[in-house]
Amino acid sequence: MWSSMTLRKRIAMLLGALLAGVFLATMAGLWIANEEDITAEREPFERQSAQVAASLNAVINASNNPDRVLNAFVASLETSSGAITFQTDRATNDVWRKMPRVPSWFLQLLPLQEHWSRSYPVEVGGRTLGYLTFFQDLYPDVYEKWLTFLTVVVIFLVFGTGSLVIIYFGLGTMLRPLGSLEEGLEAIGRGALPGAHIRHGPPEINRLIEKTNEIGVAMSGLRRENNELLRSMVALQDRERDEVSRDLHDELGPMLFGLRANAISLQQTASIEGCRNRAVEMENSIAALQGAHRQILDRLRPMEIREVGLTRSIAELVERSANVDPSLRISLNTQPGLDKAAEAVSRTVYRLVQEAILNIQRHSHATEAEVSVAVNPGTSGSDTILVSISDNGVGFPDDLSVGRGLSGMSERVKALGGKFALHRNATGARITCELPLAG
Ligand SMILES: Nc1ncnc2c1ncn2[C@@H]1O[C@H](COP(=O)(O)OP(=O)(O)OP(=O)(O)O)[C@@H](O)[C@H]1O
Ligand SMILES: [Mg+2]
């Protein structure tokens, strides 16, 4: 619970606990002081009341007519307004419960009972005539203590509630700029500029926000540079592939063609049958070599994209792939508008589909695959291409180790500022990517 509490709730709780502690300590101090106070007043009261009782007993015992002296004394007590009484039995001492304006629970807390009254027997010749009871008037004292208690409670209530409210709302206002900081950091995480606005917060937080903005600007610069690097790396790769494929095409192509022509002519001109048969075998091998040569060229450089457009290039790629492995049924779904894609984007989509199908054939054990390439119309002309390639195979392994295929796809897509993701379907794997149509 503590760990999920906001900072201001934590501080408010700590302050609340501190105030409660100080309040309890003050109350304990008051209680001890009250007890000492009341105990201190008990001693003179007891001494004086004992003296009066002893004097009365002495006077009565010295008199010839003790009853008359006692009656005269009792009559004089009427002016004592109840502070001294004479009764034939001991007086009950629960009078203290009835103090006006002081609640009884407060009185229970004070050590009053034993201090309230003292009774002394009046005896003549060993005969007890009654009891003289002295009542201590503690009311002004108790009332004063009650008022002190009330004052302390009110001060704590007003001061405690006030400081809690001030701390809670004051901290809320002070920490509000941290929200800007959070927004800024989130933006940096998303790859956007932070744009955290500095609200009027404490200088420490304002400085943090300024630093976050600076880091965000630096990060977005680095990200731009990184994308440019990736873009030029991919472009370089494509250029190299183009060159290799051109060399292969220009040098190996004519040689293979010449070899095949010679093999055919050998078939036609050789007089020995064994030679003619070898020439046929040679021609077949050279035809197979030419097929492999074409496939390598196709993989290295999909020539047709520029000439026939992305839609047809992908359709032909899918058809060729299906021919290579007839156990995999590939369905293709393309939407109009793909041919408007920039050349770099078309190449990336082509390579992505090519590598994804190759991966399905090599790793997935799937029987069906689905390739879908669509244009997603964006606001203010920022259309994107959405690519999805899925299969019904075993899916990506839990301990996926990315090879050149997947990392190449991701680099190409990032270089064009797109998004690339791998998904584990309920059955099989899925790759998706989104690229800006204009590159
Ligand atoms: N459609 C798929 N179904 C299941 N696993 C897949 C699929 N596609 C890729 N994988 C897994 O992802 C791994 C990485 O693929 P990636 O294309 O990066 O490398 P590779 O195919 O192993 O080698 P290469 O570098 O030659 O492409 C594969 O080894 C495979 O385990
Ligand atoms: Mg691969």
Tab-separated table of C-alpha atoms in Angstrom, residues 166-167 169-178 200-202 205:
chain	number	residue	atom	x	y	z
A	166	ILE	CA	-1.704	23.215	3.287
A	167	ILE	CA	0.845	20.421	2.824
A	169	PHE	CA	-2.668	20.977	-1.647
A	170	GLY	CA	0.592	22.942	-1.555
A	171	LEU	CA	2.594	19.846	-2.458
A	172	GLY	CA	0.049	19.023	-5.170
A	173	THR	CA	0.614	22.437	-6.751
A	174	MET	CA	4.376	22.199	-6.366
A	175	LEU	CA	4.544	18.706	-7.873
A	176	ARG	CA	2.137	19.399	-10.750
A	177	PRO	CA	4.993	20.380	-13.103
A	178	LEU	CA	6.272	16.805	-12.674
A	200	HIS	CA	5.492	27.593	-12.639
A	201	GLY	CA	6.953	25.006	-10.304
A	202	PRO	CA	9.928	24.992	-7.939
A	205	ILE	CA	11.658	20.747	-11.140
